[in-house]
PDB file of C-alpha atoms in Angstrom:
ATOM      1  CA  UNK A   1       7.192  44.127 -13.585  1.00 42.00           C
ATOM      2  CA  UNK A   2       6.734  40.877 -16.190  1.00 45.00           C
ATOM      3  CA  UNK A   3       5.991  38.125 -13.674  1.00 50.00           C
ATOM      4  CA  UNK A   4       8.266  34.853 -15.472  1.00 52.00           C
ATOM      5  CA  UNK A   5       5.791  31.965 -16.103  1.00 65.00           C
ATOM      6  CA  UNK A   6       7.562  28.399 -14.913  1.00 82.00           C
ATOM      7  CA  UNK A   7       8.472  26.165 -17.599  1.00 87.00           C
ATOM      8  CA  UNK A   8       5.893  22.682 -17.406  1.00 92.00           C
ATOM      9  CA  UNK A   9       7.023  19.336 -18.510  1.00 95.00           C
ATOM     10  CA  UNK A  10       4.942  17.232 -20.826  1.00 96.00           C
ATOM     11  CA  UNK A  11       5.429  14.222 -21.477  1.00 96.00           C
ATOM     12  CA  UNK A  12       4.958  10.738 -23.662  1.00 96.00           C
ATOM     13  CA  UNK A  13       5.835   7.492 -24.225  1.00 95.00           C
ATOM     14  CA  UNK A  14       6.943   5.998 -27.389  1.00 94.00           C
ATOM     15  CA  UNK A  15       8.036   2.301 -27.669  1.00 92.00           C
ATOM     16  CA  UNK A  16       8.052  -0.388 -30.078  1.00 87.00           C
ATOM     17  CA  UNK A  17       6.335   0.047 -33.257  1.00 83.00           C
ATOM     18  CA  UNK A  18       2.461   1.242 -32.107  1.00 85.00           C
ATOM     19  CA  UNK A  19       3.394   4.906 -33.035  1.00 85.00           C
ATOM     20  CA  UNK A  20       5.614   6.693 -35.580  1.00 88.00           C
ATOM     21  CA  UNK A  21       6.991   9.988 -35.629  1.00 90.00           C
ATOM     22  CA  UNK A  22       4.376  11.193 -36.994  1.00 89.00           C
ATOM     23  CA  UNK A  23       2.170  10.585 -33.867  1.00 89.00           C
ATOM     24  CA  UNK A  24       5.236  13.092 -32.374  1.00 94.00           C
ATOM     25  CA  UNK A  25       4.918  15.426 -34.841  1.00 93.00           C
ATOM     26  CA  UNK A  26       1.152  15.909 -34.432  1.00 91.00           C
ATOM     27  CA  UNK A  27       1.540  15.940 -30.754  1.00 93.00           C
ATOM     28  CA  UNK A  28       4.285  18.456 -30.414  1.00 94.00           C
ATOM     29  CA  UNK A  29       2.150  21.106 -32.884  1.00 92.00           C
ATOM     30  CA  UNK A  30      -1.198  20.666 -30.566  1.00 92.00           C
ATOM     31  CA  UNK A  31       0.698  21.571 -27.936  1.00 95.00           C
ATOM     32  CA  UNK A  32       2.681  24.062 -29.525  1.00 95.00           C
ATOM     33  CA  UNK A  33      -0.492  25.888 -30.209  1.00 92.00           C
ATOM     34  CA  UNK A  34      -2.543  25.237 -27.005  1.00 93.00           C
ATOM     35  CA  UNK A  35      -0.096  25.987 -24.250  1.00 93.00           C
ATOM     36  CA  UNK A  36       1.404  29.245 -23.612  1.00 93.00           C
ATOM     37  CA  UNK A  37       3.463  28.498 -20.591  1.00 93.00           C
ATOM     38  CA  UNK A  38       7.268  27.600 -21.828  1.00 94.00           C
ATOM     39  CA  UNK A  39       7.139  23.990 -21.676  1.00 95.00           C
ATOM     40  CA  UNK A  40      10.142  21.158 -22.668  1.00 95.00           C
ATOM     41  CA  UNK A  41       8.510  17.536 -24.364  1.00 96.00           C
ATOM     42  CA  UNK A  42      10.138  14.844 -22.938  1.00 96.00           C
ATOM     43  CA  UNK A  43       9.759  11.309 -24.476  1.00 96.00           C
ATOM     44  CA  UNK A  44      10.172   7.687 -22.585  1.00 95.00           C
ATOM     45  CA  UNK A  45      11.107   5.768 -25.600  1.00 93.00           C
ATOM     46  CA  UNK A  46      13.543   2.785 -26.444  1.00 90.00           C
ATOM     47  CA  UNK A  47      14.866   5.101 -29.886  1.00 90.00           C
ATOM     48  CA  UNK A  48      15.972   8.214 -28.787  1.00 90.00           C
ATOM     49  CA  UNK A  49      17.785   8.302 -32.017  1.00 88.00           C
ATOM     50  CA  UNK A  50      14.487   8.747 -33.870  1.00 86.00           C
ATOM     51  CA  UNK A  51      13.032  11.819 -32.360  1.00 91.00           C
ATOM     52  CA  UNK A  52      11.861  14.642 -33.907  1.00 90.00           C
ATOM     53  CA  UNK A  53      13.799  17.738 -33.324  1.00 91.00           C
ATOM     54  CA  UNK A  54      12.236  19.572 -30.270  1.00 91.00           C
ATOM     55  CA  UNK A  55      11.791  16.405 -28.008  1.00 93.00           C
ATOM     56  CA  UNK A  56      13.925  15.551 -24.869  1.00 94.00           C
ATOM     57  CA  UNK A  57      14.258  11.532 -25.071  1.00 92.00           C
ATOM     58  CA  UNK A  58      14.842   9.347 -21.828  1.00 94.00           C
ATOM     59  CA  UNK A  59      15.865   5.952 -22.817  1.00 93.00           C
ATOM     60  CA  UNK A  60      13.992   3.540 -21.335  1.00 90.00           C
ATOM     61  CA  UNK A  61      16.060   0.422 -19.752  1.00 88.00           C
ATOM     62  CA  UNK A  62      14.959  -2.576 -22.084  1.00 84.00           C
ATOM     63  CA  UNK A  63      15.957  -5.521 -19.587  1.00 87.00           C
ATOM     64  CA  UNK A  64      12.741  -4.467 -17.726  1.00 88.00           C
ATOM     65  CA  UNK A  65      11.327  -6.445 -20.680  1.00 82.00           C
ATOM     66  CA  UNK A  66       7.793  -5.130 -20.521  1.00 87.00           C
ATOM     67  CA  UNK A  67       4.855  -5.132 -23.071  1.00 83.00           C
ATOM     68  CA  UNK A  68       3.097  -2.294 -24.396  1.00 85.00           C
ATOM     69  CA  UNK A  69       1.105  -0.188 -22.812  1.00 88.00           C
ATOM     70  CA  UNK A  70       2.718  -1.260 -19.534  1.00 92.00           C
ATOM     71  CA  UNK A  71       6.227   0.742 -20.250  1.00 94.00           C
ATOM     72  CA  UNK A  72       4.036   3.502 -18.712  1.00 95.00           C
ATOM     73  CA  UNK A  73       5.019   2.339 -15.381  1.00 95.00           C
ATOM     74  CA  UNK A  74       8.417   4.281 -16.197  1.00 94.00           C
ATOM     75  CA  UNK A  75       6.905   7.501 -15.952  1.00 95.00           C
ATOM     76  CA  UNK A  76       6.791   6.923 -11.978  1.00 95.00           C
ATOM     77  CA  UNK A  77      10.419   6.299 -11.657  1.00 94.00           C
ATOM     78  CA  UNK A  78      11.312   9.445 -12.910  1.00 93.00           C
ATOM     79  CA  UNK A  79      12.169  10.918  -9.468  1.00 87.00           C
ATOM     80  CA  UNK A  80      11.311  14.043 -10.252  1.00 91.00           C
ATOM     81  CA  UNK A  81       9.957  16.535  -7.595  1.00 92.00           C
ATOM     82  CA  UNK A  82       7.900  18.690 -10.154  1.00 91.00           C
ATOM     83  CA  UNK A  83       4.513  18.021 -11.855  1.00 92.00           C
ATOM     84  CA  UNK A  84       4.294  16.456 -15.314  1.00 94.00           C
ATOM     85  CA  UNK A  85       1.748  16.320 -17.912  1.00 96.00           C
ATOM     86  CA  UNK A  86       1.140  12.745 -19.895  1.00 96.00           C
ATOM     87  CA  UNK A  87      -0.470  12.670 -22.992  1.00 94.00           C
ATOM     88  CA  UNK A  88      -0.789   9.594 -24.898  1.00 92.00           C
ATOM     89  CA  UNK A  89       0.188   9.844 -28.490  1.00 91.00           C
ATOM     90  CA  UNK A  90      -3.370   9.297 -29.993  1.00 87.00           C
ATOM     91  CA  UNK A  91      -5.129  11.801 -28.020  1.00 87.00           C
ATOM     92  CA  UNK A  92      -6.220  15.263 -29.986  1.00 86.00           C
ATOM     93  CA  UNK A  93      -5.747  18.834 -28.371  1.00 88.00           C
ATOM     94  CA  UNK A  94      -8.190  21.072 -29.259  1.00 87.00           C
ATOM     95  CA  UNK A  95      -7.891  23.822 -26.977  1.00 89.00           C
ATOM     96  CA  UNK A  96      -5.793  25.692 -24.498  1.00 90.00           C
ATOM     97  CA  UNK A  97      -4.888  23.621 -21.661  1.00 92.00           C
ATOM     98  CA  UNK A  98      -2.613  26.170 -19.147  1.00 92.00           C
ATOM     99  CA  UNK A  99      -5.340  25.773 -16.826  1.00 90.00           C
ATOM    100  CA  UNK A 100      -4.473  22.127 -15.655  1.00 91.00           C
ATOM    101  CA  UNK A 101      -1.325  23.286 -13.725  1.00 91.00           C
ATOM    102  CA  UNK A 102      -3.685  25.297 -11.355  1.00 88.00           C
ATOM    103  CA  UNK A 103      -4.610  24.166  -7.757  1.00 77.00           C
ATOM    104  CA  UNK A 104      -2.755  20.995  -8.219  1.00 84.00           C
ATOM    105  CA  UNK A 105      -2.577  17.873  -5.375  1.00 86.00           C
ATOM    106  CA  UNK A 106       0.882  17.023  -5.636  1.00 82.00           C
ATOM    107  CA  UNK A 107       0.304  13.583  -3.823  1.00 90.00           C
ATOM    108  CA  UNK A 108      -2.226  12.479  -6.324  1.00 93.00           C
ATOM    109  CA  UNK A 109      -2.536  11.454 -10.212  1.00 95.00           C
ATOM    110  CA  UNK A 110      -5.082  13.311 -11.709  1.00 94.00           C
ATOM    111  CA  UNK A 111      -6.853  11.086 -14.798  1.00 91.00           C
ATOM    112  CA  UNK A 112      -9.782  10.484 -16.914  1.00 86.00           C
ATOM    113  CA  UNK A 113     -13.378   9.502 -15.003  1.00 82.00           C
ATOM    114  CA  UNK A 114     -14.339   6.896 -17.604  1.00 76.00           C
ATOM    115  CA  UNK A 115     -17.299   6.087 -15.216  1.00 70.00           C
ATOM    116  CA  UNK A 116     -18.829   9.712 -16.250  1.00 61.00           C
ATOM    117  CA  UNK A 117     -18.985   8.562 -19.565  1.00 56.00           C
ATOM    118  CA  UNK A 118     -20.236   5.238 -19.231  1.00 49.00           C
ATOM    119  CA  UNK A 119     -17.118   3.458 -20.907  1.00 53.00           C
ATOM    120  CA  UNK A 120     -17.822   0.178 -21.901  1.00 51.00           C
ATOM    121  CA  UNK A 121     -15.387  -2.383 -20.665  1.00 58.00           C
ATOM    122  CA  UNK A 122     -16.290  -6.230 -21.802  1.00 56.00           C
ATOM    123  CA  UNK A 123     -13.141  -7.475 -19.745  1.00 59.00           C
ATOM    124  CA  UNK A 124     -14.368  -6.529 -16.099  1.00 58.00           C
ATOM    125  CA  UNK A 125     -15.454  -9.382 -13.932  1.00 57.00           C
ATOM    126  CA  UNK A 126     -14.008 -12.234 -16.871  1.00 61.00           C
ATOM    127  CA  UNK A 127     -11.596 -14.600 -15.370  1.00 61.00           C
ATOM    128  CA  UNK A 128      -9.190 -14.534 -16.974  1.00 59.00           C
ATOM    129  CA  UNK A 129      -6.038 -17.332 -16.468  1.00 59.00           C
ATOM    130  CA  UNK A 130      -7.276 -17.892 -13.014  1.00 61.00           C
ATOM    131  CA  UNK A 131      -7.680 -14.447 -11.969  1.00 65.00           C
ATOM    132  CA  UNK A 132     -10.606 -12.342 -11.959  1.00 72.00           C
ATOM    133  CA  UNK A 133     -10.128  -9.166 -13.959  1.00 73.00           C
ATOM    134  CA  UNK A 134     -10.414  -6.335 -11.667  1.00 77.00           C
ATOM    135  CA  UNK A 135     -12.883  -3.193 -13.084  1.00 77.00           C
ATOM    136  CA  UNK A 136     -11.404  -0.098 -14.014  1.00 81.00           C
ATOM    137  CA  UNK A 137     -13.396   3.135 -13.968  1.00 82.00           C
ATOM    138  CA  UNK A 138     -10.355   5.402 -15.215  1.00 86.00           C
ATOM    139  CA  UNK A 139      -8.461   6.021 -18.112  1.00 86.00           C
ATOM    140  CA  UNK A 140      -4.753   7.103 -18.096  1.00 90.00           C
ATOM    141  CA  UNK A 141      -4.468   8.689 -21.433  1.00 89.00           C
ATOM    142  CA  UNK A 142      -3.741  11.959 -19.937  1.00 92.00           C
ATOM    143  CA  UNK A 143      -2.506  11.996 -17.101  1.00 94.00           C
ATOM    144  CA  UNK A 144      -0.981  15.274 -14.371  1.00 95.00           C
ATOM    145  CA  UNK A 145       0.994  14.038 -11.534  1.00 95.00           C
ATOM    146  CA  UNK A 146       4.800  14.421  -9.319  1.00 94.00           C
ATOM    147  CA  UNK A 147       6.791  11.610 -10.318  1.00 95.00           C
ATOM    148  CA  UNK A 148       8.472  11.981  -6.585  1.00 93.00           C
ATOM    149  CA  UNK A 149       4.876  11.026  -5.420  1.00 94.00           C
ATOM    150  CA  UNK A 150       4.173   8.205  -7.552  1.00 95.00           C
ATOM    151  CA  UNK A 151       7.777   6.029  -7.033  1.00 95.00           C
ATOM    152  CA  UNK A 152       5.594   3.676  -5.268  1.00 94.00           C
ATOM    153  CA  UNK A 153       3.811   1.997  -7.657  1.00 95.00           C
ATOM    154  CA  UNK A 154       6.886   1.383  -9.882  1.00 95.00           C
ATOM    155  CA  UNK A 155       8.364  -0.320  -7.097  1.00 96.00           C
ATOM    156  CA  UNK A 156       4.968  -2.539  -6.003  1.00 95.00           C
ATOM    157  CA  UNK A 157       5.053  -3.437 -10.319  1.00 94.00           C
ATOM    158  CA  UNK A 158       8.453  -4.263 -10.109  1.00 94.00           C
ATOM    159  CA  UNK A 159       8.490  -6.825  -7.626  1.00 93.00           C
ATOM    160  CA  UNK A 160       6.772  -9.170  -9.705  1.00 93.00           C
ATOM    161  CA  UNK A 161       6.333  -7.432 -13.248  1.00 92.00           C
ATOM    162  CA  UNK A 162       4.745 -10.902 -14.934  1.00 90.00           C
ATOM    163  CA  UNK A 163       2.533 -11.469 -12.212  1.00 89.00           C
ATOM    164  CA  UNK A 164       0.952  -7.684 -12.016  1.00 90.00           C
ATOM    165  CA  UNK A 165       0.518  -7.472 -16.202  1.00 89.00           C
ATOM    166  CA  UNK A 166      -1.622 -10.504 -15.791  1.00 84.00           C
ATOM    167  CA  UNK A 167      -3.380 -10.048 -12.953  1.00 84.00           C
ATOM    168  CA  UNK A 168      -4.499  -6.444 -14.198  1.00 86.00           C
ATOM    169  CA  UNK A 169      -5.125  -6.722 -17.390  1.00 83.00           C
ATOM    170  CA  UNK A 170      -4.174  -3.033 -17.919  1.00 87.00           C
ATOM    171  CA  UNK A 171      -2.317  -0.371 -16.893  1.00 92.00           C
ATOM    172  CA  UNK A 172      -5.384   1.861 -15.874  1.00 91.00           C
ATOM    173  CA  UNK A 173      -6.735  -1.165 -13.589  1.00 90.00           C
ATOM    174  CA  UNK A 174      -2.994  -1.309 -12.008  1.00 93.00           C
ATOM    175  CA  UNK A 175      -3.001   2.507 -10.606  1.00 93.00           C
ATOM    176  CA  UNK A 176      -6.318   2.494  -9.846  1.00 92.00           C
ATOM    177  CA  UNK A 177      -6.302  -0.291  -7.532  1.00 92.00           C
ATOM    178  CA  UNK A 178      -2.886   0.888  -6.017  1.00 93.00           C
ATOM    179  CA  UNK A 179      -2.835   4.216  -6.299  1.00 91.00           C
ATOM    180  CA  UNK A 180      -2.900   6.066  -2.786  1.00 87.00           C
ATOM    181  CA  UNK A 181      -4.659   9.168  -4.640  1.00 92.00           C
ATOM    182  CA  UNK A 182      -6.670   9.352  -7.620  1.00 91.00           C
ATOM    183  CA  UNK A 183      -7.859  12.874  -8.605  1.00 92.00           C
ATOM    184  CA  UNK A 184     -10.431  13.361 -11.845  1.00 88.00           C
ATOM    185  CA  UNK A 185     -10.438  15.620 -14.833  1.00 86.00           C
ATOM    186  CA  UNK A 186     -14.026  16.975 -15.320  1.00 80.00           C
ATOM    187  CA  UNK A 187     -15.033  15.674 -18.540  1.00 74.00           C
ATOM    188  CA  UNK A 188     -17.751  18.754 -19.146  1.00 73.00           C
ATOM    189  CA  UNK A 189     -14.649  20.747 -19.573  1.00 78.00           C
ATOM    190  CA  UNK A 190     -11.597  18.548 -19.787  1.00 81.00           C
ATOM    191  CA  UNK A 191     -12.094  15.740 -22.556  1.00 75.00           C
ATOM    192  CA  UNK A 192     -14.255  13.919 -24.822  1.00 72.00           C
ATOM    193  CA  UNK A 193     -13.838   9.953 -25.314  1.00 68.00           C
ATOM    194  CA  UNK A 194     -14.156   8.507 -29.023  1.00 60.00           C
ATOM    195  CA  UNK A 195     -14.727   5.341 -27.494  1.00 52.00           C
ATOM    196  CA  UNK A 196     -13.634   1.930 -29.888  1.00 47.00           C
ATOM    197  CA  UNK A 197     -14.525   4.732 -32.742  1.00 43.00           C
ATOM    198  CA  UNK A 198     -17.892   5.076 -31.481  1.00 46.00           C
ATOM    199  CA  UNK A 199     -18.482   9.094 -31.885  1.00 46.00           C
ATOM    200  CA  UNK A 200     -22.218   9.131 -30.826  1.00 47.00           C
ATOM    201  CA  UNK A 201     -24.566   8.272 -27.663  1.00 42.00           C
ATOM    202  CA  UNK A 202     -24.032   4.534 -28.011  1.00 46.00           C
ATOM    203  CA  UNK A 203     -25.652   2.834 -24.777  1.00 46.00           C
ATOM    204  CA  UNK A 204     -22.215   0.916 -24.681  1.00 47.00           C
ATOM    205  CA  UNK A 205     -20.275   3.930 -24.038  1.00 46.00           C
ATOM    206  CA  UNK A 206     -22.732   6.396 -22.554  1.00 47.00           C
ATOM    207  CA  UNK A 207     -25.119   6.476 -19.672  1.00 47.00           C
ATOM    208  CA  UNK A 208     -29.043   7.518 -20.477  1.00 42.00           C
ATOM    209  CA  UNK A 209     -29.280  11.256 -20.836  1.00 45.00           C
ATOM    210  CA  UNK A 210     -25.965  12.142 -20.537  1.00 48.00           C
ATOM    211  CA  UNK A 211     -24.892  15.894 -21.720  1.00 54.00           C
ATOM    212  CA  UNK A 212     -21.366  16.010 -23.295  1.00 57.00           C
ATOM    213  CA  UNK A 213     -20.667  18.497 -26.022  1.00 65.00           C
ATOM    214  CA  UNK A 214     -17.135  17.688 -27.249  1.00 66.00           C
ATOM    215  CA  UNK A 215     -16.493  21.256 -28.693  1.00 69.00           C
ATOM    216  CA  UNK A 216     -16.165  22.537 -24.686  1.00 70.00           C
ATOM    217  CA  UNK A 217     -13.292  20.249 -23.822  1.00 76.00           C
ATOM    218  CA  UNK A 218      -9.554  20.673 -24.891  1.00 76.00           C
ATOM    219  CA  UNK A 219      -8.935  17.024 -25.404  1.00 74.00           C
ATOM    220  CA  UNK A 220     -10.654  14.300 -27.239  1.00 71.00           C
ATOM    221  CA  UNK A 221      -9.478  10.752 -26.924  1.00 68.00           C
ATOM    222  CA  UNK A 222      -8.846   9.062 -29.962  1.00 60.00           C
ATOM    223  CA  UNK A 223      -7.096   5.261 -29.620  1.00 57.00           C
ATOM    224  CA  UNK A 224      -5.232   5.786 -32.588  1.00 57.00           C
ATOM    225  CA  UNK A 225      -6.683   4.344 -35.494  1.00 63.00           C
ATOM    226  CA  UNK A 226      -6.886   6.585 -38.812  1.00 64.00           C
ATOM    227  CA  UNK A 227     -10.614   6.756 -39.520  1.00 65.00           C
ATOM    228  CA  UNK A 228     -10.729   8.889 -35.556  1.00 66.00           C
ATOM    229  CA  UNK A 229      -8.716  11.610 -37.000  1.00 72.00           C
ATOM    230  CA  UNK A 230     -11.082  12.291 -39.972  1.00 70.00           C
ATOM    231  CA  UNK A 231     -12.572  15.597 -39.359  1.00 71.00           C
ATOM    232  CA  UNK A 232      -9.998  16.694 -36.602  1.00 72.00           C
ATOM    233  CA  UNK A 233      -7.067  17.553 -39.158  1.00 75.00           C
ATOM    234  CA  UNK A 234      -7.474  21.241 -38.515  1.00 74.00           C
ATOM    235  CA  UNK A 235      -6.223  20.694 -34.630  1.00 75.00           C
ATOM    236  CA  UNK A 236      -2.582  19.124 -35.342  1.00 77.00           C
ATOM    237  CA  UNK A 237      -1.358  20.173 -39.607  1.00 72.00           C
TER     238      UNK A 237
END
């Protein structure tokens, strides 16, 4: 008997004018070809009139008047009782990634360990407009979680949006200070991090002696800038 594999949800976010459709495009064929569960793309954006075919907008509400980055907070008041899989929309998928939905914690976001890499992040410890800007050892460019789970911190933002986008300095710095449970990719296996375009053992961006080939992982994190994507062409056209 053919066992039925369950249909995943990925998902992104697309606001403002930071990514195109071509950034959709090149996500939705990396998946295409790395995922072999049926899956539906859903996209947080404030167009959903300028989608490409294939993609399941959710209009975002634009009174919330957020910035950036920080429209990523939507993804938690989804209310969905299923788990999700966020990509941002400069990442690069090199390999199959089925393997994520397996022996999943419900309760927790799983993320990037930037503190296995040795990310470099100037902006910890600066005051900053009074406040002291909180360090961050996580990245939330891909991120696997229940949106049922994670209402919490959409609510704690919302009670004082201004105050919380200043005081963290960051969306990553927000859940990892208020998330009740963080979980980690492994990034021998799970991603590589092009780092501010650094692709090599900088000090900056990697500890001493650390072993990370890039060609093991399915992901490699990119912060959207053209020159990344030179040599990687072969993953998303």
């Amino acid at each position: 008997m053919k066992i039925l594999k369950q249909t995943v949800s990925i998902l992104c976010v697309k606001t403002g004018t930071k990514y195109s459709r071509l950034d959709l495009n090149r996500l939705q064929v990396m998946v295409e070809r790395n995922c072999t569960l049926p899956f539906i793309i859903y996209c947080l954006t404030d167009n959903v009139d300028d989608l490409p075919e294939g993609f399941v907008g959710i209009k975002v509400d634009s009174t919330l008047d957020l910035e950036k980055y920080w429209w990523k907070i939507c993804l938690f008041n989804l209310g969905w009782n299923e788990t999700v899989l966020y990509f941002d929309l400069d990442i690069i998928i090199q390999k199959n990634f089925d393997y994520v939905f397996d022996n999943i914690k419900e309760n927790s976001i799983k993320c990037l360990d930037t503190s296995n890499v040795g990310t470099y992040y100037p902006y910890d410890g600066r005051k900053d407009n009074i406040l002291i800007i909180p360090p961050v050892t996580i990245n939330s460019s891909i991120m696997l979680f229940n949106p049922s789970f994670q209402k919490h911190l959409f609510d704690l933002f919302m009670v004082n949006p201004d105050y919380n986008m200043v005081k963290w300095w960051g969306f990553d710095r927000f859940i990892e200070h208020n998330s009740k449970d963080i979980t980690l990719f492994d990034y021998r296996k799970d991603y590589y991090l092009r780092a501010k375009g650094v692709d090599k053992y900088d000090p900056r961006y990697t500890k001493t002696g650390l072993t990370h080939d890039p060609r093991k992982t399915f992901c490699i994190m990119n912060q959207c800038k053209p020159e990344h994507y030179i040599g990687l062409e072969k993953y998303f056209i």
